[in-house]
Structure formats: C-alpha cells, structure tokens
mmCIF file of C-alpha atoms in Angstrom:
data_model
loop_
_atom_site.group_PDB
_atom_site.id
_atom_site.type_symbol
_atom_site.label_atom_id
_atom_site.label_comp_id
_atom_site.label_asym_id
_atom_site.label_seq_id
_atom_site.Cartn_x
_atom_site.Cartn_y
_atom_site.Cartn_z
ATOM 1 C CA MET A 102 4.251 -35.824 42.619
ATOM 2 C CA ILE A 103 6.400 -33.593 40.398
ATOM 3 C CA LYS A 104 4.975 -29.988 39.766
ATOM 4 C CA PRO A 105 4.621 -28.668 36.240
ATOM 5 C CA PRO A 106 6.927 -25.647 35.370
ATOM 6 C CA PRO A 107 4.719 -22.231 35.689
ATOM 7 C CA LEU A 108 3.345 -20.620 33.050
ATOM 8 C CA LYS A 109 5.216 -17.918 31.189
ATOM 9 C CA LEU A 110 3.448 -14.560 31.959
ATOM 10 C CA PRO A 111 2.523 -12.460 28.969
ATOM 11 C CA ASN A 112 4.364 -9.442 28.416
ATOM 12 C CA SER A 113 1.736 -7.053 29.184
ATOM 13 C CA SER A 114 1.263 -8.509 32.382
ATOM 14 C CA ARG A 115 5.095 -7.505 33.211
ATOM 15 C CA ARG A 116 5.260 -3.997 31.142
ATOM 16 C CA GLU A 117 2.901 -1.841 29.747
ATOM 17 C CA ARG A 118 4.665 -1.389 26.377
ATOM 18 C CA GLU A 119 7.168 -2.728 24.120
ATOM 19 C CA PHE A 120 8.913 0.298 23.456
ATOM 20 C CA LEU A 121 11.210 2.956 24.568
ATOM 21 C CA TYR A 122 10.873 6.634 24.118
ATOM 22 C CA LEU A 123 13.870 8.482 22.656
ATOM 23 C CA HIS A 124 15.023 10.011 26.435
ATOM 24 C CA GLU A 125 14.752 6.368 27.632
ATOM 25 C CA VAL A 126 16.979 5.591 25.147
ATOM 26 C CA ASP A 127 19.510 7.969 26.288
ATOM 27 C CA ALA A 128 19.013 6.842 29.671
ATOM 28 C CA LEU A 129 20.073 3.552 28.727
ATOM 29 C CA ILE A 130 23.046 4.771 27.267
ATOM 30 C CA THR A 131 24.302 6.726 29.561
ATOM 31 C CA ALA A 132 23.449 3.756 32.167
ATOM 32 C CA SER A 133 25.634 1.769 30.204
ATOM 33 C CA ARG A 134 28.979 3.546 30.657
ATOM 34 C CA GLN A 135 28.487 2.197 34.501
ATOM 35 C CA THR A 136 28.166 -1.268 33.302
ATOM 36 C CA ARG A 137 31.294 -3.478 33.432
ATOM 37 C CA THR A 138 32.379 -3.027 29.998
ATOM 38 C CA PRO A 139 31.154 0.241 29.301
ATOM 39 C CA ILE A 140 32.248 0.668 25.834
ATOM 40 C CA ARG A 141 31.126 -2.371 24.350
ATOM 41 C CA ASN A 142 27.936 -1.735 26.117
ATOM 42 C CA GLN A 143 27.402 1.444 24.661
ATOM 43 C CA ALA A 144 27.947 0.266 21.025
ATOM 44 C CA LEU A 145 25.594 -2.641 21.327
ATOM 45 C CA ILE A 146 22.800 -0.346 22.669
ATOM 46 C CA MET A 147 23.075 2.176 20.189
ATOM 47 C CA LEU A 148 23.435 -0.638 17.318
ATOM 48 C CA LEU A 149 20.063 -1.949 18.628
ATOM 49 C CA PHE A 150 18.292 1.382 18.326
ATOM 50 C CA CYS A 151 20.168 2.915 14.908
ATOM 51 C CA GLN A 152 20.039 -0.149 13.170
ATOM 52 C CA SER A 153 17.260 -1.738 14.260
ATOM 53 C CA LEU A 154 18.984 -4.877 14.686
ATOM 54 C CA GLN A 155 17.902 -8.471 16.402
ATOM 55 C CA PRO A 156 20.223 -10.293 18.875
ATOM 56 C CA SER A 157 21.032 -13.134 16.034
ATOM 57 C CA GLU A 158 21.967 -10.214 14.066
ATOM 58 C CA ILE A 159 24.273 -7.919 16.368
ATOM 59 C CA CYS A 160 25.897 -10.989 17.797
ATOM 60 C CA TRP A 161 27.416 -12.114 14.635
ATOM 61 C CA LEU A 162 28.589 -8.980 13.364
ATOM 62 C CA ARG A 163 32.330 -9.061 12.406
ATOM 63 C CA TRP A 164 34.917 -6.132 12.098
ATOM 64 C CA CYS A 165 35.001 -6.800 8.684
ATOM 65 C CA ASP A 166 31.284 -6.142 8.016
ATOM 66 C CA LEU A 167 32.396 -2.711 9.000
ATOM 67 C CA ASN A 168 33.799 -0.247 6.681
ATOM 68 C CA PHE A 169 35.107 2.984 8.553
ATOM 69 C CA THR A 170 35.773 5.058 4.909
ATOM 70 C CA THR A 171 32.177 4.611 3.755
ATOM 71 C CA ARG A 172 30.421 4.437 7.328
ATOM 72 C CA THR A 173 28.435 1.886 6.260
ATOM 73 C CA LEU A 174 27.612 -1.962 7.986
ATOM 74 C CA LEU A 175 27.045 -4.807 6.552
ATOM 75 C CA ILE A 176 23.962 -6.571 8.033
ATOM 76 C CA VAL A 177 22.626 -9.931 7.569
ATOM 77 C CA ARG A 178 19.012 -9.458 8.153
ATOM 78 C CA ASN A 179 17.423 -13.071 9.403
ATOM 79 C CA ARG A 180 14.154 -14.009 10.987
ATOM 80 C CA SER A 181 15.488 -16.478 13.019
ATOM 81 C CA LYS A 182 19.140 -18.442 13.684
ATOM 82 C CA SER A 183 18.104 -21.339 11.179
ATOM 83 C CA LEU A 184 17.609 -18.752 8.376
ATOM 84 C CA ARG A 185 21.450 -18.234 8.606
ATOM 85 C CA LEU A 186 22.045 -21.146 6.688
ATOM 86 C CA GLN A 187 19.129 -20.890 4.351
ATOM 87 C CA PRO A 188 20.185 -19.870 0.793
ATOM 88 C CA GLN A 189 18.234 -16.944 0.433
ATOM 89 C CA ILE A 190 18.691 -14.117 2.967
ATOM 90 C CA VAL A 191 18.454 -10.375 2.934
ATOM 91 C CA VAL A 192 22.105 -8.619 3.251
ATOM 92 C CA ASN A 193 22.020 -4.749 3.804
ATOM 93 C CA GLN A 194 24.372 -2.192 3.292
ATOM 94 C CA GLN A 195 23.405 0.397 6.111
ATOM 95 C CA PRO A 196 24.537 3.855 7.204
ATOM 96 C CA LEU A 197 25.833 4.971 10.452
ATOM 97 C CA CYS A 198 25.414 8.360 12.065
ATOM 98 C CA PRO A 199 28.010 10.017 13.820
ATOM 99 C CA ALA A 200 27.849 8.880 17.461
ATOM 100 C CA GLU A 201 28.054 5.029 15.579
ATOM 101 C CA ILE A 202 31.176 5.591 14.428
ATOM 102 C CA GLU A 203 32.425 7.267 17.068
ATOM 103 C CA ILE A 204 31.973 4.525 19.913
ATOM 104 C CA LEU A 205 33.113 1.968 17.181
ATOM 105 C CA GLN A 206 36.432 3.916 16.673
ATOM 106 C CA GLU A 207 36.600 3.107 20.212
ATOM 107 C CA LEU A 208 35.874 -0.278 20.407
ATOM 108 C CA VAL A 209 38.002 -1.650 17.646
ATOM 109 C CA GLN A 210 40.951 -0.412 19.585
ATOM 110 C CA LEU A 211 40.138 -2.511 22.477
ATOM 111 C CA SER A 212 39.092 -5.531 20.153
ATOM 112 C CA LYS A 213 40.960 -8.676 20.376
ATOM 113 C CA THR A 214 38.859 -11.116 18.144
ATOM 114 C CA ASP A 215 36.905 -10.562 14.655
ATOM 115 C CA TRP A 216 33.622 -9.876 16.356
ATOM 116 C CA ILE A 217 32.705 -6.540 16.957
ATOM 117 C CA LEU A 218 30.955 -7.682 20.381
ATOM 118 C CA GLU A 219 33.258 -9.870 21.925
ATOM 119 C CA SER A 220 32.929 -11.515 25.373
ATOM 120 C CA GLU A 221 35.480 -10.975 28.261
ATOM 121 C CA ARG A 222 36.274 -14.539 27.425
ATOM 122 C CA GLN A 223 37.428 -12.879 23.862
ATOM 123 C CA GLN A 224 34.657 -15.328 22.216
ATOM 124 C CA ARG A 225 31.464 -14.090 20.195
ATOM 125 C CA LEU A 226 29.043 -12.520 22.743
ATOM 126 C CA SER A 227 26.051 -14.640 23.261
ATOM 127 C CA ASP A 228 22.447 -13.751 22.991
ATOM 128 C CA ARG A 229 21.868 -14.502 26.579
ATOM 129 C CA SER A 230 24.585 -12.079 27.483
ATOM 130 C CA LEU A 231 23.135 -9.574 25.066
ATOM 131 C CA HIS A 232 19.703 -9.542 26.804
ATOM 132 C CA HIS A 233 21.358 -9.601 30.683
ATOM 133 C CA ILE A 234 23.363 -6.292 29.368
ATOM 134 C CA VAL A 235 20.496 -4.378 28.257
ATOM 135 C CA GLN A 236 18.482 -5.360 31.113
ATOM 136 C CA LEU A 237 20.970 -4.224 33.549
ATOM 137 C CA SER A 238 21.442 -1.097 31.807
ATOM 138 C CA GLY A 239 17.608 -0.408 32.441
ATOM 139 C CA ILE A 240 18.038 -0.974 36.176
ATOM 140 C CA VAL A 241 20.852 1.279 36.259
ATOM 141 C CA ALA A 242 19.002 3.991 34.399
ATOM 142 C CA GLY A 243 16.039 3.553 36.764
ATOM 143 C CA LEU A 244 13.561 3.175 33.739
ATOM 144 C CA PRO A 245 10.016 2.613 34.944
ATOM 145 C CA ILE A 246 9.532 -0.853 32.996
ATOM 146 C CA PRO A 247 12.245 -3.855 32.192
ATOM 147 C CA VAL A 248 14.205 -3.561 29.243
ATOM 148 C CA HIS A 249 15.022 -6.001 26.748
ATOM 149 C CA PRO A 250 16.892 -5.871 23.123
ATOM 150 C CA TYR A 251 13.967 -6.249 21.193
ATOM 151 C CA MET A 252 12.368 -2.928 22.395
ATOM 152 C CA LEU A 253 15.509 -0.905 21.075
ATOM 153 C CA ARG A 254 14.919 -2.626 17.861
ATOM 154 C CA ARG A 255 11.377 -1.700 17.860
ATOM 155 C CA SER A 256 11.822 1.960 19.013
ATOM 156 C CA GLY A 257 14.402 1.902 16.120
ATOM 157 C CA LEU A 258 11.969 1.594 13.621
ATOM 158 C CA TYR A 259 9.331 3.747 15.181
ATOM 159 C CA TYR A 260 11.594 6.780 14.836
ATOM 160 C CA ARG A 261 12.708 5.830 11.472
ATOM 161 C CA ALA A 262 9.162 5.562 10.355
ATOM 162 C CA ALA A 263 8.400 8.612 12.259
ATOM 163 C CA LEU A 264 10.913 10.647 10.064
ATOM 164 C CA LEU A 265 10.029 9.099 6.858
ATOM 165 C CA LEU A 266 6.571 10.017 7.666
ATOM 166 C CA GLN A 267 6.784 13.475 9.040
ATOM 167 C CA GLY A 268 7.161 15.416 5.656
ATOM 168 C CA ALA A 269 3.160 13.606 4.584
ATOM 169 C CA ASN A 270 1.335 15.339 7.971
ATOM 170 C CA LEU A 271 -0.414 12.235 7.709
ATOM 171 C CA SER A 272 -2.955 11.251 10.881
ATOM 172 C CA LEU A 273 -2.975 7.823 12.241
ATOM 173 C CA HIS A 274 -6.357 7.341 11.131
ATOM 174 C CA GLU A 275 -5.546 8.275 7.485
ATOM 175 C CA CYS A 276 -2.704 6.072 7.675
ATOM 176 C CA CYS A 277 -5.180 3.056 8.497
ATOM 177 C CA LEU A 278 -7.141 3.950 5.950
ATOM 178 C CA LEU A 279 -4.423 3.504 3.226
ATOM 179 C CA TRP A 280 -3.227 0.546 4.794
ATOM 180 C CA ASN A 281 -6.857 -0.932 4.706
ATOM 181 C CA TYR A 282 -7.152 0.380 0.672
ATOM 182 C CA TYR A 283 -3.540 -1.388 -0.274
ATOM 183 C CA ALA A 284 -3.303 -4.171 1.518
ATOM 184 C CA THR A 285 -6.641 -5.575 2.835
ATOM 185 C CA SER A 286 -9.385 -7.490 0.887
ATOM 186 C CA SER A 287 -12.307 -6.363 2.655
ATOM 187 C CA ASP A 288 -14.462 -3.725 1.156
ATOM 188 C CA MET A 289 -14.168 -0.150 2.244
ATOM 189 C CA PRO A 290 -17.692 1.467 3.155
ATOM 190 C CA ALA A 291 -18.528 4.234 1.400
ATOM 191 C CA SER A 292 -17.636 6.938 4.387
ATOM 192 C CA ALA A 293 -14.101 5.502 4.163
ATOM 193 C CA GLN A 294 -13.881 5.747 0.687
ATOM 194 C CA ILE A 295 -14.666 9.151 0.921
ATOM 195 C CA GLU A 296 -12.014 10.063 3.521
ATOM 196 C CA TYR A 297 -9.757 8.131 1.171
ATOM 197 C CA GLN A 298 -10.546 9.907 -1.773
ATOM 198 C CA ALA A 299 -9.653 13.285 0.190
ATOM 199 C CA ILE A 300 -6.280 12.254 1.015
ATOM 200 C CA ASN A 301 -3.908 14.003 -1.096
ATOM 201 C CA ARG A 302 -2.366 11.711 -3.843
ATOM 202 C CA LYS A 303 1.337 13.060 -2.809
ATOM 203 C CA ARG A 304 0.861 12.233 0.865
ATOM 204 C CA GLU A 305 -0.292 8.736 -0.107
ATOM 205 C CA GLU A 306 2.830 8.475 -2.117
ATOM 206 C CA THR A 307 5.190 9.242 0.769
ATOM 207 C CA PHE A 308 3.225 6.600 2.930
ATOM 208 C CA LEU A 309 3.808 3.578 0.150
ATOM 209 C CA LEU A 310 7.300 4.953 0.329
ATOM 210 C CA ALA A 311 7.656 4.852 3.703
ATOM 211 C CA LEU A 312 6.259 1.130 3.679
ATOM 212 C CA ASP A 313 9.038 -0.020 1.230
ATOM 213 C CA GLN A 314 11.792 1.690 3.068
ATOM 214 C CA ILE A 315 11.043 0.444 6.691
ATOM 215 C CA LYS A 316 10.396 -3.181 4.601
ATOM 216 C CA ALA A 317 13.877 -3.476 2.958
ATOM 217 C CA PHE A 318 15.478 -1.544 5.846
ATOM 218 C CA SER A 319 13.885 -4.291 8.327
ATOM 219 C CA GLY A 320 14.299 -7.522 6.023
ATOM 220 C CA ILE A 321 10.865 -8.075 7.354
ATOM 221 C CA SER A 322 9.234 -9.688 4.134
ATOM 222 C CA ALA A 323 5.305 -10.213 5.767
ATOM 223 C CA ASP A 324 3.275 -6.555 5.128
ATOM 224 C CA GLU A 325 0.979 -7.180 8.164
ATOM 225 C CA ASN A 326 3.893 -7.151 10.160
ATOM 226 C CA ILE A 327 5.827 -4.054 8.507
ATOM 227 C CA ILE A 328 2.543 -1.766 9.029
ATOM 228 C CA ASP A 329 2.880 -2.116 12.731
ATOM 229 C CA TYR A 330 6.207 -1.006 12.820
ATOM 230 C CA LEU A 331 5.023 2.301 10.538
ATOM 231 C CA LEU A 332 2.070 3.016 12.915
ATOM 232 C CA GLY A 333 4.336 2.672 15.859
ATOM 233 C CA ALA A 334 5.637 5.979 15.055
ATOM 234 C CA TYR A 335 2.374 7.283 16.492
ATOM 235 C CA LEU A 336 3.343 5.505 20.044
ATOM 236 C CA LEU A 337 6.854 7.247 19.736
ATOM 237 C CA SER A 338 5.082 10.575 19.131
ATOM 238 C CA PRO A 339 1.458 10.199 20.231
ATOM 239 C CA PRO A 340 -0.374 13.437 18.634
ATOM 240 C CA LYS A 341 1.316 13.224 14.906
ATOM 241 C CA PRO A 342 4.897 11.530 13.832
ATOM 242 C CA GLU A 343 7.115 14.582 14.205
ATOM 243 C CA ILE A 344 10.205 14.334 15.632
ATOM 244 C CA TYR A 345 13.078 16.600 15.494
ATOM 245 C CA ASN A 346 15.554 15.148 13.115
ATOM 246 C CA ASN A 347 18.377 16.856 15.208
ATOM 247 C CA TYR A 348 18.294 13.654 17.231
ATOM 248 C CA TRP A 349 21.778 12.919 18.004
ATOM 249 C CA LEU A 350 21.269 9.301 17.077
ATOM 250 C CA ALA A 351 19.659 10.085 14.000
ATOM 251 C CA PRO A 352 20.433 8.477 10.911
ATOM 252 C CA SER A 353 23.084 10.198 8.762
ATOM 253 C CA ASN A 354 21.417 9.344 5.291
ATOM 254 C CA TRP A 355 18.730 7.389 3.949
ATOM 255 C CA HIS A 356 20.592 5.816 1.103
ATOM 256 C CA LEU A 357 20.193 2.241 1.971
ATOM 257 C CA ARG A 358 21.701 -0.146 -0.649
ATOM 258 C CA THR A 359 20.023 -3.836 -0.216
ATOM 259 C CA LEU A 360 22.214 -6.297 -1.865
ATOM 260 C CA PRO A 361 21.267 -8.843 -4.150
ATOM 261 C CA LYS A 362 20.121 -12.039 -2.112
ATOM 262 C CA THR A 363 22.927 -14.271 -1.495
ATOM 263 C CA SER A 364 24.142 -17.485 -0.286
ATOM 264 C CA ARG A 365 26.559 -16.865 2.698
ATOM 265 C CA THR A 366 26.526 -19.990 4.879
ATOM 266 C CA ASN A 367 30.285 -19.552 6.309
ATOM 267 C CA ARG A 368 28.875 -16.656 8.674
#
C-alpha cells in the first residue's frame, strides 16, 4: 500500500514567530559574509529587509531597475508570479539607504548578466535558491529559529511602521480602536467610543497616514492585511513603537513614488 505524503506542519509548530528583531537582521547580514557568494547574499538580505520584498519581486530585479544617480530602485509589486502578466500592476520607485547603495555598487562590479541577483550559472536566481541562502545564513548566524525570506520582508514592514508611528505615541490598544472605527462595520460599545474620542485628532491622522504609506509601499490592496503589518510594529518593539531612527539600515527618506498602474508584460 502506498503511504500518503506526511502532512505539512503549521509554521507555529516550527518557530515561535514569523519575524526577526533588528539585532537578528544584523546577525543574518554578518553571517551572509561567510557564505559562498558573500556580496550577492549580503545584498539580497539587505534588499529583502529594507525594501520589504517578496521572493517573486527580488528575483526579477534587473540592473536597469536601479538608478545610482537618484538612489532609487524600481519595484514591480506582485502578490504572486501569475500577476506578472496581468495588465494592472503596482510599480514603486523606492529610495535606497546608503548601506544598500554601497553593497550594490560592489555587486555591479561582479555582475555578468542584467539580473541584480544572478546564480553561479549566470542565470536569474531562483526562489528556491533564495530560500536556501536565507536559511543557511540563519544557521551560520546561530539564530534560535529557522529563517525564511518572508520573515525579512515582514520585519522590514514592521520597522517602517514603527518609524511612521513613532511621533504619534499611540498604544497598541489605541491603534486597534482606530482600526475598528475606520475599517469595521460593527458598532463600537459606549466605553470604546469614549476611548476613541479621547484620542487626539493629530495622532489619529498620523495613524491613517501610516496606514496609507505602508499600503502604498507594500503594494498590498487589502486593508485587513495591511493592519497586521502596522500593528506588527508593537511586536518588534513591545512597549511602544519607538525605535531609534539612526539604525544603520534606516530608510534614507520617505519620498516614495508610486507610479501609475501600467502593463509590463516583458518583465
């Protein structure tokens, strides 16, 4: 009798969380320098975190998408590979931080193809290879949990959300109140309405602006998915979303430009 394949274990049974703390991101970058292709691997880990990229986004990056003069990277945001051939896609022109520029300048000197991330066979790096590189770097770094690319993407979005919310000094409970007020159809109990009215309107505007900026940056259209990333700022820094903005991988500026939706079937 043929036995069925083993059931896939849920992520919660393999690791206690699906994101990395900033010191773990640092450890992962340091460990990537000890891998077989250190400059490329260091660049891909930085880009996954700083630009909050998915594997299907980072593996398709070409050098023509990078502008060293303006220090920006053209990102085609996709929720899945199949969307790459769809007529309506989100294209962002995203700023690069100094650390990203420095490592990419090193990488371009070694490049033999038009792919930013190329394999040793001088082809586009595959999603599978990307997962292996990140996982191996996590093992070399001695991190306490298995690591995969989406953890870097998620941590990058948490970090940006923390920076955006930093000036508002909102608690996690207040963020949840604001979300329930604007995005749910259920009636708020009287006690919650009183708490909502007590929130300063300027702080409320900061929350809504952060929500819009994370949405534009990530290319995620569903609000119920965006709020998870915004509230993730409190996982990265549990007491309150206050993180030093002089972190060496901090975004250099916030002038994100979302280009008009277009068709780019030749990518």
